[in-house]
XYZ file of C-alpha atoms in Angstrom:
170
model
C 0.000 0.000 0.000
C 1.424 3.348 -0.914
C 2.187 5.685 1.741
C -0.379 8.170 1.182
C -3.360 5.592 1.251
C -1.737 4.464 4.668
C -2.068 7.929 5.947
C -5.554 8.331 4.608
C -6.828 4.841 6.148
C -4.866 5.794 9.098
C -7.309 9.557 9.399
C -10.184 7.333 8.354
C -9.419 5.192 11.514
C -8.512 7.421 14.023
C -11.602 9.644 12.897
C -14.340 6.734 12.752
C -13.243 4.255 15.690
C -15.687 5.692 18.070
C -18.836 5.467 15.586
C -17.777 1.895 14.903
C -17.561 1.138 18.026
C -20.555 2.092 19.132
C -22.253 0.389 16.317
C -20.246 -2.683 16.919
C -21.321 -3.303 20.549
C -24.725 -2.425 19.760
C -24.589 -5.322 17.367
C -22.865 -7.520 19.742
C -24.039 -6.189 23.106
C -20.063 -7.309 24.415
C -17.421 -4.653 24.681
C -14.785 -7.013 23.914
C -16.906 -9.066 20.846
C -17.303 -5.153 19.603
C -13.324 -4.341 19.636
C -13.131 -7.794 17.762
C -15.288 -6.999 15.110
C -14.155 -3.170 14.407
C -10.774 -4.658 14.275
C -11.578 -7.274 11.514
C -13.719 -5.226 9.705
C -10.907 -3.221 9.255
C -8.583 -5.117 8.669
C -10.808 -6.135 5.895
C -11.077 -2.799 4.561
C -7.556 -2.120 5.157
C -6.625 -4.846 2.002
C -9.286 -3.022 -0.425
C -8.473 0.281 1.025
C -7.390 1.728 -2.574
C -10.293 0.695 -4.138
C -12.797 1.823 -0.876
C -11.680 5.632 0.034
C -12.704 6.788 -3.517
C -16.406 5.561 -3.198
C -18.173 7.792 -2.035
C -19.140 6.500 1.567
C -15.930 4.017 3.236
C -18.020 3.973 6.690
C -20.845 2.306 4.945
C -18.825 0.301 3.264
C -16.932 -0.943 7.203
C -20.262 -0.626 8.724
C -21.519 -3.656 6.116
C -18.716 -5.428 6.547
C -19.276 -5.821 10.558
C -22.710 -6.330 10.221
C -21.772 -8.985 7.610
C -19.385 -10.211 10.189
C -21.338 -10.414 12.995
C -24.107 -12.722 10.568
C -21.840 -14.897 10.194
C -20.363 -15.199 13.793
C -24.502 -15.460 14.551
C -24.519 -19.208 12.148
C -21.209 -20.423 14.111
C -22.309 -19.503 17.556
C -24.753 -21.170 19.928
C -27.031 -19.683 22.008
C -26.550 -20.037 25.925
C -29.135 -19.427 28.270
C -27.762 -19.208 32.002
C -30.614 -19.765 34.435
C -31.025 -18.750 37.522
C -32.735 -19.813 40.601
C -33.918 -15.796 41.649
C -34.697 -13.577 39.012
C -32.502 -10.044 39.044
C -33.325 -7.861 41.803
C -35.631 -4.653 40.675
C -35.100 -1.283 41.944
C -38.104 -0.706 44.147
C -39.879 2.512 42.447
C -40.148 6.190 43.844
C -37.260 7.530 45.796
C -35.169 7.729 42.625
C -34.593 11.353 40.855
C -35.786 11.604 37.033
C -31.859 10.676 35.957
C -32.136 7.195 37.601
C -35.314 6.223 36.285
C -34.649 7.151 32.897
C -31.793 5.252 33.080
C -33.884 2.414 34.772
C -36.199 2.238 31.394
C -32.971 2.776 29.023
C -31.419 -0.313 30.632
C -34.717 -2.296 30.617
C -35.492 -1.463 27.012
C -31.737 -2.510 25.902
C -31.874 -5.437 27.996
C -35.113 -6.491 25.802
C -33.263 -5.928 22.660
C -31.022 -7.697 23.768
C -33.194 -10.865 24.019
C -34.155 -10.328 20.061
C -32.545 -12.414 17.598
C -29.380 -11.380 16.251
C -31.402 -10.840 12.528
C -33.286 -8.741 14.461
C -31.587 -7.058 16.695
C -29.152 -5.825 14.176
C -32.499 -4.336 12.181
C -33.209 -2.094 15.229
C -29.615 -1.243 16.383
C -28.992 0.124 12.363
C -33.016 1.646 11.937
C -33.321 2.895 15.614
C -29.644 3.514 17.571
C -27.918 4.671 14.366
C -31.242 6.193 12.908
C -30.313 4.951 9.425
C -33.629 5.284 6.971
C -35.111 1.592 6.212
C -33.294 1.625 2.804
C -30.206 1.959 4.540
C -30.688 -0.624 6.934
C -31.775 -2.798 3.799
C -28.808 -2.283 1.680
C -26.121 -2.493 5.008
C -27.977 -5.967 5.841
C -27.980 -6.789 2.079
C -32.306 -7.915 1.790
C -35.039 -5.840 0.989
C -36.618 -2.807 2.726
C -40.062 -5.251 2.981
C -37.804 -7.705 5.051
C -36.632 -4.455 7.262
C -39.968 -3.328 7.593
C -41.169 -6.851 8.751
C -38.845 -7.200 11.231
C -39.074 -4.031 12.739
C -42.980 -4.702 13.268
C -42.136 -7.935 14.887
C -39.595 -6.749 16.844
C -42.027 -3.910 18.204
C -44.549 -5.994 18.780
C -42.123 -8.333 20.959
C -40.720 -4.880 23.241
C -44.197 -4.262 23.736
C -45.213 -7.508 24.762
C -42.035 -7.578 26.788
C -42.534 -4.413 28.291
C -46.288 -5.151 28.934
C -45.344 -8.469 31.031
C -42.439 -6.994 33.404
C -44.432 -3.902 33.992
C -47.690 -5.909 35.295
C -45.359 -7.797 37.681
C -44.331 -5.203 39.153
């Protein structure tokens, strides 16, 4: 690689890391699993770098190559469930400023994400936590904006029904 592409993938690195980041662990939901998968993405990039930093968008073009990533590490991987005998303690309500239970919700919502599948889940990290149109979350993920559209529905209609159940047992 020529010297001034290094430089330029370098600036395109050191400007973009935290974005990617933030998108990988949303994809993941593991700060280390994240790191990973910014790091090969890159590295990715980093062979077709040339070829990448005169389109017209390279973050897209990293941001499809984690999500493309993280599919695949979704088909090797199998799903553990840990069980426990007590379910998580819940903060009892009132008593808490505004601040606390905002972050309360926040961590409740996420947590329910979470739970999605990883199809999913990567639908509303892209469409909702990096507020991407649906045609951008269709051409990142590679299928059409119907199949974005379906899975956003579902995956509504699960938070709510998730939502719905821990906040009657309360």
């Amino acid at each position: 690689m020529k010297a001034a592409q290094e430089d330029s993938f370098r600036e395109f690195v050191e400007g973009s890391w935290h974005r990617l980041l933030r998108t990988a662990y949303l994809l993941t939901g593991d700060h280390g699993a994240a790191e990973d998968l910014v790091q090969t993405a890159l590295m990715r990039t980093y062979k077709r770098w040339g070829a990448i930093e005169r389109g017209d968008a390279p973050e897209v073009y990293v941001r499809r190559v984690m999500v493309n990533l993280n599919i695949s590490a979704w088909r090797r991987r199998r799903v553990v469930e840990h069980v426990v005998a007590e379910p998580p303690e819940r903060p009892e309500p009132g008593g808490r400023g505004d601040y606390q239970e905002a972050h309360a919700v926040r961590d409740e919502l996420w947590r329910t994400v979470l739970t999605m599948p990883p199809r999913m889940r990567t639908v509303f990290v892209l469409r909702y936590f990096e507020d991407l149109s649906e045609a951008e979350v269709a051409a990142v993920m590679g299928c059409a904006v119907g199949s974005v559209k379906s899975q956003v529905a579902r995956g509504l209609a699960r938070l709510r029904a998730e939502l719905r159940v821990e906040g009657s047992a309360r």
